[in-house]
Amino acid sequence: DIVMTQSPDSLAVSLGERATINCKSSQSILYTSNKKIYLAWYQQKPGQPPRLLIYWASTRESGVPDRFSGSGSGTDFTLTISSLQAEDVAVYYCQQYYSPPLTFGGGTKVEIK
Amino acid sequence: QVQLVQSGAEVKKPGASVKVSCKASGYTFTGDYIHWVRQAPGQGHEWMGRINPNTGGTNYAETFQGRVTMTRDTSISTAYMELSSLTSDDTAVYYCARGPPARSPNCLDVWGQGTTVTVS
């Protein structure tokens, strides 16, 4: 199974400041034939299901604010919130969909400082 | 709009089975995979498997092989997940989620609201 490791477990950021979340896969999740990275990022608020933010490591889902961006290559990936808003308080997860079983990172809790 | 609506909370005794439903609307049910993911209290997300609503074909996570059954009823655009031989470790919120092949069948773009299953 592909292991997804996130860091940090939590972070507190001031409103309007940048938040950066890291995710590392235990093996490459780049499919060489189509050059796509099979990585997604989700946001989950208490009592709600996960919400897809980013797929193919860097493509924003429709309706997601452009302050959210994804980057990375190989086995190291980053989700950046460029200017933290109050409504961004949540837990963020990465997930690989390169090969079953689909696996998720342990989550990063983002709070306001 | 695209929606997945799940059945209500369940309380089960150890050793029993539970069957959770997931009704799809707003898109062609047979066009996209349905996955099941669970989240135990204070734990991460655990993928259980997926079903192709068009063919009924399934792929289960090894952890749940022999204990989980995923089915569908295309006439009412509903997928089901049945988990047997329940223990307290199965206490969790169970989610269904859609995986559209046009993007990737394993990228989960729409999720149900979740069904809490308590084994006690």
CSV table of C-alpha atoms in Angstrom, one decimal:
chain,number,residue,atom,x,y,z
A,1,ASP,CA,0.0,0.0,0.0
A,2,ILE,CA,1.1,3.6,-0.7
A,3,VAL,CA,1.6,5.4,2.6
A,4,MET,CA,0.8,9.1,2.7
A,5,THR,CA,2.5,11.2,5.4
A,6,GLN,CA,1.4,14.7,6.2
A,7,SER,CA,3.1,17.5,8.1
A,8,PRO,CA,2.6,19.3,10.4
A,9,ASP,CA,-0.2,17.7,12.4
A,10,SER,CA,-1.5,21.2,13.1
A,11,LEU,CA,-0.7,24.8,12.5
A,12,ALA,CA,-1.9,28.2,13.6
A,13,VAL,CA,-1.8,31.0,11.1
A,14,SER,CA,-2.8,34.6,11.4
A,15,LEU,CA,-5.7,35.8,9.2
A,16,GLY,CA,-4.4,36.9,5.8
A,17,GLU,CA,-1.1,35.0,6.2
A,18,ARG,CA,0.1,32.0,4.3
A,19,ALA,CA,-0.5,28.4,5.4
A,20,THR,CA,1.5,25.6,3.9
A,21,ILE,CA,0.8,21.9,4.4
A,22,ASN,CA,3.1,19.1,3.2
A,23,CYS,CA,2.3,15.6,2.0
A,24,LYS,CA,4.8,12.8,1.1
A,25,SER,CA,4.0,9.6,-0.6
A,26,SER,CA,6.0,6.4,0.0
A,27,GLN,CA,6.4,5.8,-3.7
A,28,SER,CA,5.9,7.8,-6.9
A,29,ILE,CA,2.3,8.6,-7.8
A,30,LEU,CA,3.2,10.0,-11.2
A,31,TYR,CA,1.7,7.9,-14.0
A,32,THR,CA,4.4,8.2,-16.7
A,33,SER,CA,2.2,7.5,-19.7
A,34,ASN,CA,0.0,10.6,-19.1
A,35,LYS,CA,2.4,12.5,-16.9
A,36,LYS,CA,-0.3,13.1,-14.3
A,37,ILE,CA,0.2,13.0,-10.6
A,38,TYR,CA,-2.6,11.1,-8.9
A,39,LEU,CA,-2.9,13.3,-5.8
A,40,ALA,CA,-5.9,15.1,-4.3
A,41,TRP,CA,-6.4,17.5,-1.4
A,42,TYR,CA,-9.6,17.7,0.7
A,43,GLN,CA,-10.9,20.1,3.3
A,44,GLN,CA,-13.1,18.7,6.1
A,45,LYS,CA,-14.9,20.8,8.6
A,46,PRO,CA,-16.4,19.3,11.8
A,47,GLY,CA,-19.6,17.3,11.1
A,48,GLN,CA,-19.2,17.5,7.4
A,49,PRO,CA,-17.9,15.2,4.7
A,50,PRO,CA,-14.6,15.9,2.9
A,51,ARG,CA,-14.7,18.5,0.1
A,52,LEU,CA,-12.4,18.1,-2.9
A,53,LEU,CA,-10.2,21.1,-3.3
A,54,ILE,CA,-7.4,20.0,-5.7
A,55,TYR,CA,-6.8,17.1,-8.0
A,56,TRP,CA,-4.0,16.0,-10.3
A,57,ALA,CA,-1.9,17.6,-7.5
A,58,SER,CA,-2.5,21.2,-8.8
A,59,THR,CA,-5.9,21.5,-10.5
A,60,ARG,CA,-8.4,23.4,-8.5
A,61,GLU,CA,-11.9,21.9,-8.3
A,62,SER,CA,-14.7,24.2,-9.7
A,63,GLY,CA,-15.8,26.7,-7.1
A,64,VAL,CA,-12.7,26.5,-5.0
A,65,PRO,CA,-11.2,30.0,-4.2
A,66,ASP,CA,-7.9,30.7,-5.9
A,67,ARG,CA,-6.2,31.3,-2.6
A,68,PHE,CA,-5.9,27.4,-2.5
A,69,SER,CA,-3.1,26.0,-4.7
A,70,GLY,CA,-1.4,22.7,-5.0
A,71,SER,CA,2.1,21.9,-6.1
A,72,GLY,CA,4.8,19.2,-6.0
A,73,SER,CA,6.4,16.4,-7.9
A,74,GLY,CA,7.7,12.9,-7.4
A,75,THR,CA,6.8,12.1,-3.9
A,76,ASP,CA,6.6,15.5,-2.2
A,77,PHE,CA,3.5,17.7,-2.4
A,78,THR,CA,2.2,21.0,-0.9
A,79,LEU,CA,-1.1,22.6,-0.4
A,80,THR,CA,-0.9,26.4,0.1
A,81,ILE,CA,-3.5,28.7,1.3
A,82,SER,CA,-2.1,32.1,0.2
A,83,SER,CA,-4.2,34.3,2.5
A,84,LEU,CA,-6.0,32.5,5.3
A,85,GLN,CA,-9.6,33.3,5.9
A,86,ALA,CA,-11.7,32.5,8.9
A,87,GLU,CA,-13.8,30.0,6.9
A,88,ASP,CA,-10.6,28.0,6.0
A,89,VAL,CA,-10.4,26.6,9.6
A,90,ALA,CA,-10.6,22.9,9.0
A,91,VAL,CA,-8.6,19.7,8.7
A,92,TYR,CA,-6.9,19.1,5.3
A,93,TYR,CA,-6.1,15.7,3.9
A,94,CYS,CA,-4.1,14.5,0.9
A,95,GLN,CA,-5.1,11.3,-0.9
A,96,GLN,CA,-3.4,9.2,-3.6
A,97,TYR,CA,-5.6,7.7,-6.3
A,98,TYR,CA,-2.7,6.2,-8.2
A,99,SER,CA,-3.5,2.6,-7.1
A,100,PRO,CA,-5.9,0.8,-4.8
A,101,PRO,CA,-6.2,0.7,-1.9
A,102,LEU,CA,-6.8,4.5,-2.0
A,103,THR,CA,-4.9,6.0,0.9
A,104,PHE,CA,-5.1,9.2,2.8
A,105,GLY,CA,-2.7,11.3,4.9
A,106,GLY,CA,-3.4,11.7,8.6
A,107,GLY,CA,-4.6,15.2,8.2
A,108,THR,CA,-3.4,18.7,9.1
A,109,LYS,CA,-5.5,20.9,11.4
A,110,VAL,CA,-5.5,24.6,10.4
A,111,GLU,CA,-6.4,27.1,13.1
A,112,ILE,CA,-6.4,30.9,13.4
A,113,LYS,CA,-3.5,32.3,15.5
B,1,GLN,CA,-27.0,19.5,-8.6
B,2,VAL,CA,-25.0,16.3,-8.0
B,3,GLN,CA,-25.9,14.8,-4.7
B,4,LEU,CA,-25.4,11.6,-2.7
B,5,VAL,CA,-27.8,11.1,0.2
B,6,GLN,CA,-27.1,8.4,2.7
B,7,SER,CA,-29.3,6.5,5.0
B,8,GLY,CA,-29.6,7.4,8.7
B,9,ALA,CA,-27.6,6.4,11.7
B,10,GLU,CA,-27.4,2.8,12.9
B,11,VAL,CA,-26.8,1.2,16.2
B,12,LYS,CA,-25.8,-2.5,16.1
B,13,LYS,CA,-24.8,-5.3,18.4
B,14,PRO,CA,-21.4,-7.0,18.0
B,15,GLY,CA,-21.6,-9.8,15.5
B,16,ALA,CA,-24.5,-8.2,13.6
B,17,SER,CA,-24.4,-6.7,10.1
B,18,VAL,CA,-25.2,-3.2,8.8
B,19,LYS,CA,-26.4,-2.1,5.4
B,20,VAL,CA,-25.9,1.6,4.4
B,21,SER,CA,-27.5,3.1,1.3
B,22,CYS,CA,-26.4,5.9,-0.9
B,23,LYS,CA,-28.9,7.5,-3.3
B,24,ALA,CA,-27.5,9.5,-6.2
B,25,SER,CA,-29.2,12.3,-8.0
B,26,GLY,CA,-28.2,15.0,-10.5
B,27,TYR,CA,-26.1,12.8,-12.8
B,28,THR,CA,-26.1,9.5,-14.6
B,29,PHE,CA,-25.7,6.9,-11.8
B,30,THR,CA,-24.3,4.2,-14.1
B,31,GLY,CA,-21.6,6.6,-15.4
B,32,ASP,CA,-19.5,7.0,-12.3
B,33,TYR,CA,-18.0,4.7,-9.6
B,34,ILE,CA,-19.2,4.7,-6.1
B,35,HIS,CA,-16.6,4.4,-3.3
B,36,TRP,CA,-17.1,3.7,0.4
B,37,VAL,CA,-14.7,5.3,2.9
B,38,ARG,CA,-15.0,5.2,6.7
B,39,GLN,CA,-13.6,7.4,9.4
B,40,ALA,CA,-13.5,6.1,13.0
B,41,PRO,CA,-13.6,8.6,15.9
B,42,GLY,CA,-10.4,10.5,16.0
B,43,GLN,CA,-8.9,8.4,13.2
B,44,GLY,CA,-8.1,8.9,9.5
B,45,HIS,CA,-10.0,7.9,6.4
B,46,GLU,CA,-10.0,4.3,5.4
B,47,TRP,CA,-11.0,3.2,1.9
B,48,MET,CA,-13.2,0.2,1.9
B,49,GLY,CA,-13.8,-0.4,-1.8
B,50,ARG,CA,-15.7,0.7,-4.9
B,51,ILE,CA,-18.5,-0.5,-7.2
B,52,ASN,CA,-19.0,0.2,-10.8
B,53,PRO,CA,-22.8,0.9,-10.9
B,54,ASN,CA,-22.9,0.0,-14.6
B,55,THR,CA,-21.6,-3.5,-14.4
B,56,GLY,CA,-21.9,-4.2,-10.7
B,57,GLY,CA,-18.2,-5.1,-10.6
B,58,THR,CA,-16.5,-4.5,-7.2
B,59,ASN,CA,-13.0,-4.0,-5.8
B,60,TYR,CA,-12.6,-4.4,-2.1
B,61,ALA,CA,-9.8,-3.4,0.2
B,62,GLU,CA,-8.0,-6.4,1.5
B,63,THR,CA,-8.8,-5.4,5.1
B,64,PHE,CA,-12.5,-5.9,4.4
B,65,GLN,CA,-12.4,-8.9,2.0
B,66,GLY,CA,-15.0,-11.4,3.1
B,67,ARG,CA,-16.8,-9.0,5.4
B,68,VAL,CA,-18.0,-6.3,3.0
B,69,THR,CA,-20.5,-6.5,0.1
B,70,MET,CA,-21.2,-3.6,-2.2
B,71,THR,CA,-24.2,-3.7,-4.4
B,72,ARG,CA,-26.4,-1.3,-6.4
B,73,ASP,CA,-30.0,-0.9,-7.7
B,74,THR,CA,-29.8,1.0,-10.9
B,75,SER,CA,-33.6,1.4,-11.0
B,76,ILE,CA,-33.5,3.8,-8.0
B,77,SER,CA,-29.9,5.1,-8.5
B,78,THR,CA,-28.8,3.7,-5.1
B,79,ALA,CA,-25.7,2.0,-4.0
B,80,TYR,CA,-25.4,-0.2,-0.9
B,81,MET,CA,-22.6,-1.2,1.5
B,82,GLU,CA,-23.1,-4.1,3.8
B,83,LEU,CA,-20.6,-4.9,6.5
B,84,SER,CA,-20.9,-8.1,8.6
B,85,SER,CA,-19.5,-9.5,11.8
B,86,LEU,CA,-19.4,-6.1,13.4
B,87,THR,CA,-17.1,-5.3,16.3
B,88,SER,CA,-16.6,-2.1,18.3
B,89,ASP,CA,-13.7,-1.3,15.9
B,90,ASP,CA,-16.3,-0.8,13.2
B,91,THR,CA,-17.8,2.2,15.0
B,92,ALA,CA,-17.3,5.0,12.5
B,93,VAL,CA,-18.8,7.4,10.1
B,94,TYR,CA,-19.3,5.7,6.7
B,95,TYR,CA,-19.2,7.8,3.5
B,96,CYS,CA,-20.1,7.1,0.0
B,97,ALA,CA,-18.3,9.2,-2.7
B,98,ARG,CA,-18.4,9.4,-6.5
B,99,GLY,CA,-15.4,8.7,-8.7
B,100,PRO,CA,-16.0,10.0,-12.2
B,101,PRO,CA,-14.0,8.1,-14.9
B,102,ALA,CA,-13.9,11.2,-17.0
B,103,ARG,CA,-11.5,12.6,-14.5
B,104,SER,CA,-10.3,9.6,-12.7
B,105,PRO,CA,-12.5,6.8,-11.3
B,106,ASN,CA,-10.6,7.0,-8.0
B,107,CYS,CA,-10.7,10.8,-7.5
B,108,LEU,CA,-13.6,11.4,-5.1
B,109,ASP,CA,-15.4,14.6,-6.2
B,110,VAL,CA,-18.7,14.4,-4.4
B,111,TRP,CA,-19.4,12.8,-1.0
B,112,GLY,CA,-22.5,11.8,0.8
B,113,GLN,CA,-23.2,13.4,4.2
B,114,GLY,CA,-22.0,10.3,6.1
B,115,THR,CA,-23.8,7.6,8.1
B,116,THR,CA,-22.8,7.0,11.7
B,117,VAL,CA,-22.6,3.4,12.7
B,118,THR,CA,-22.2,2.6,16.3
B,119,VAL,CA,-21.4,-1.0,17.4
B,120,SER,CA,-22.2,-1.5,21.1
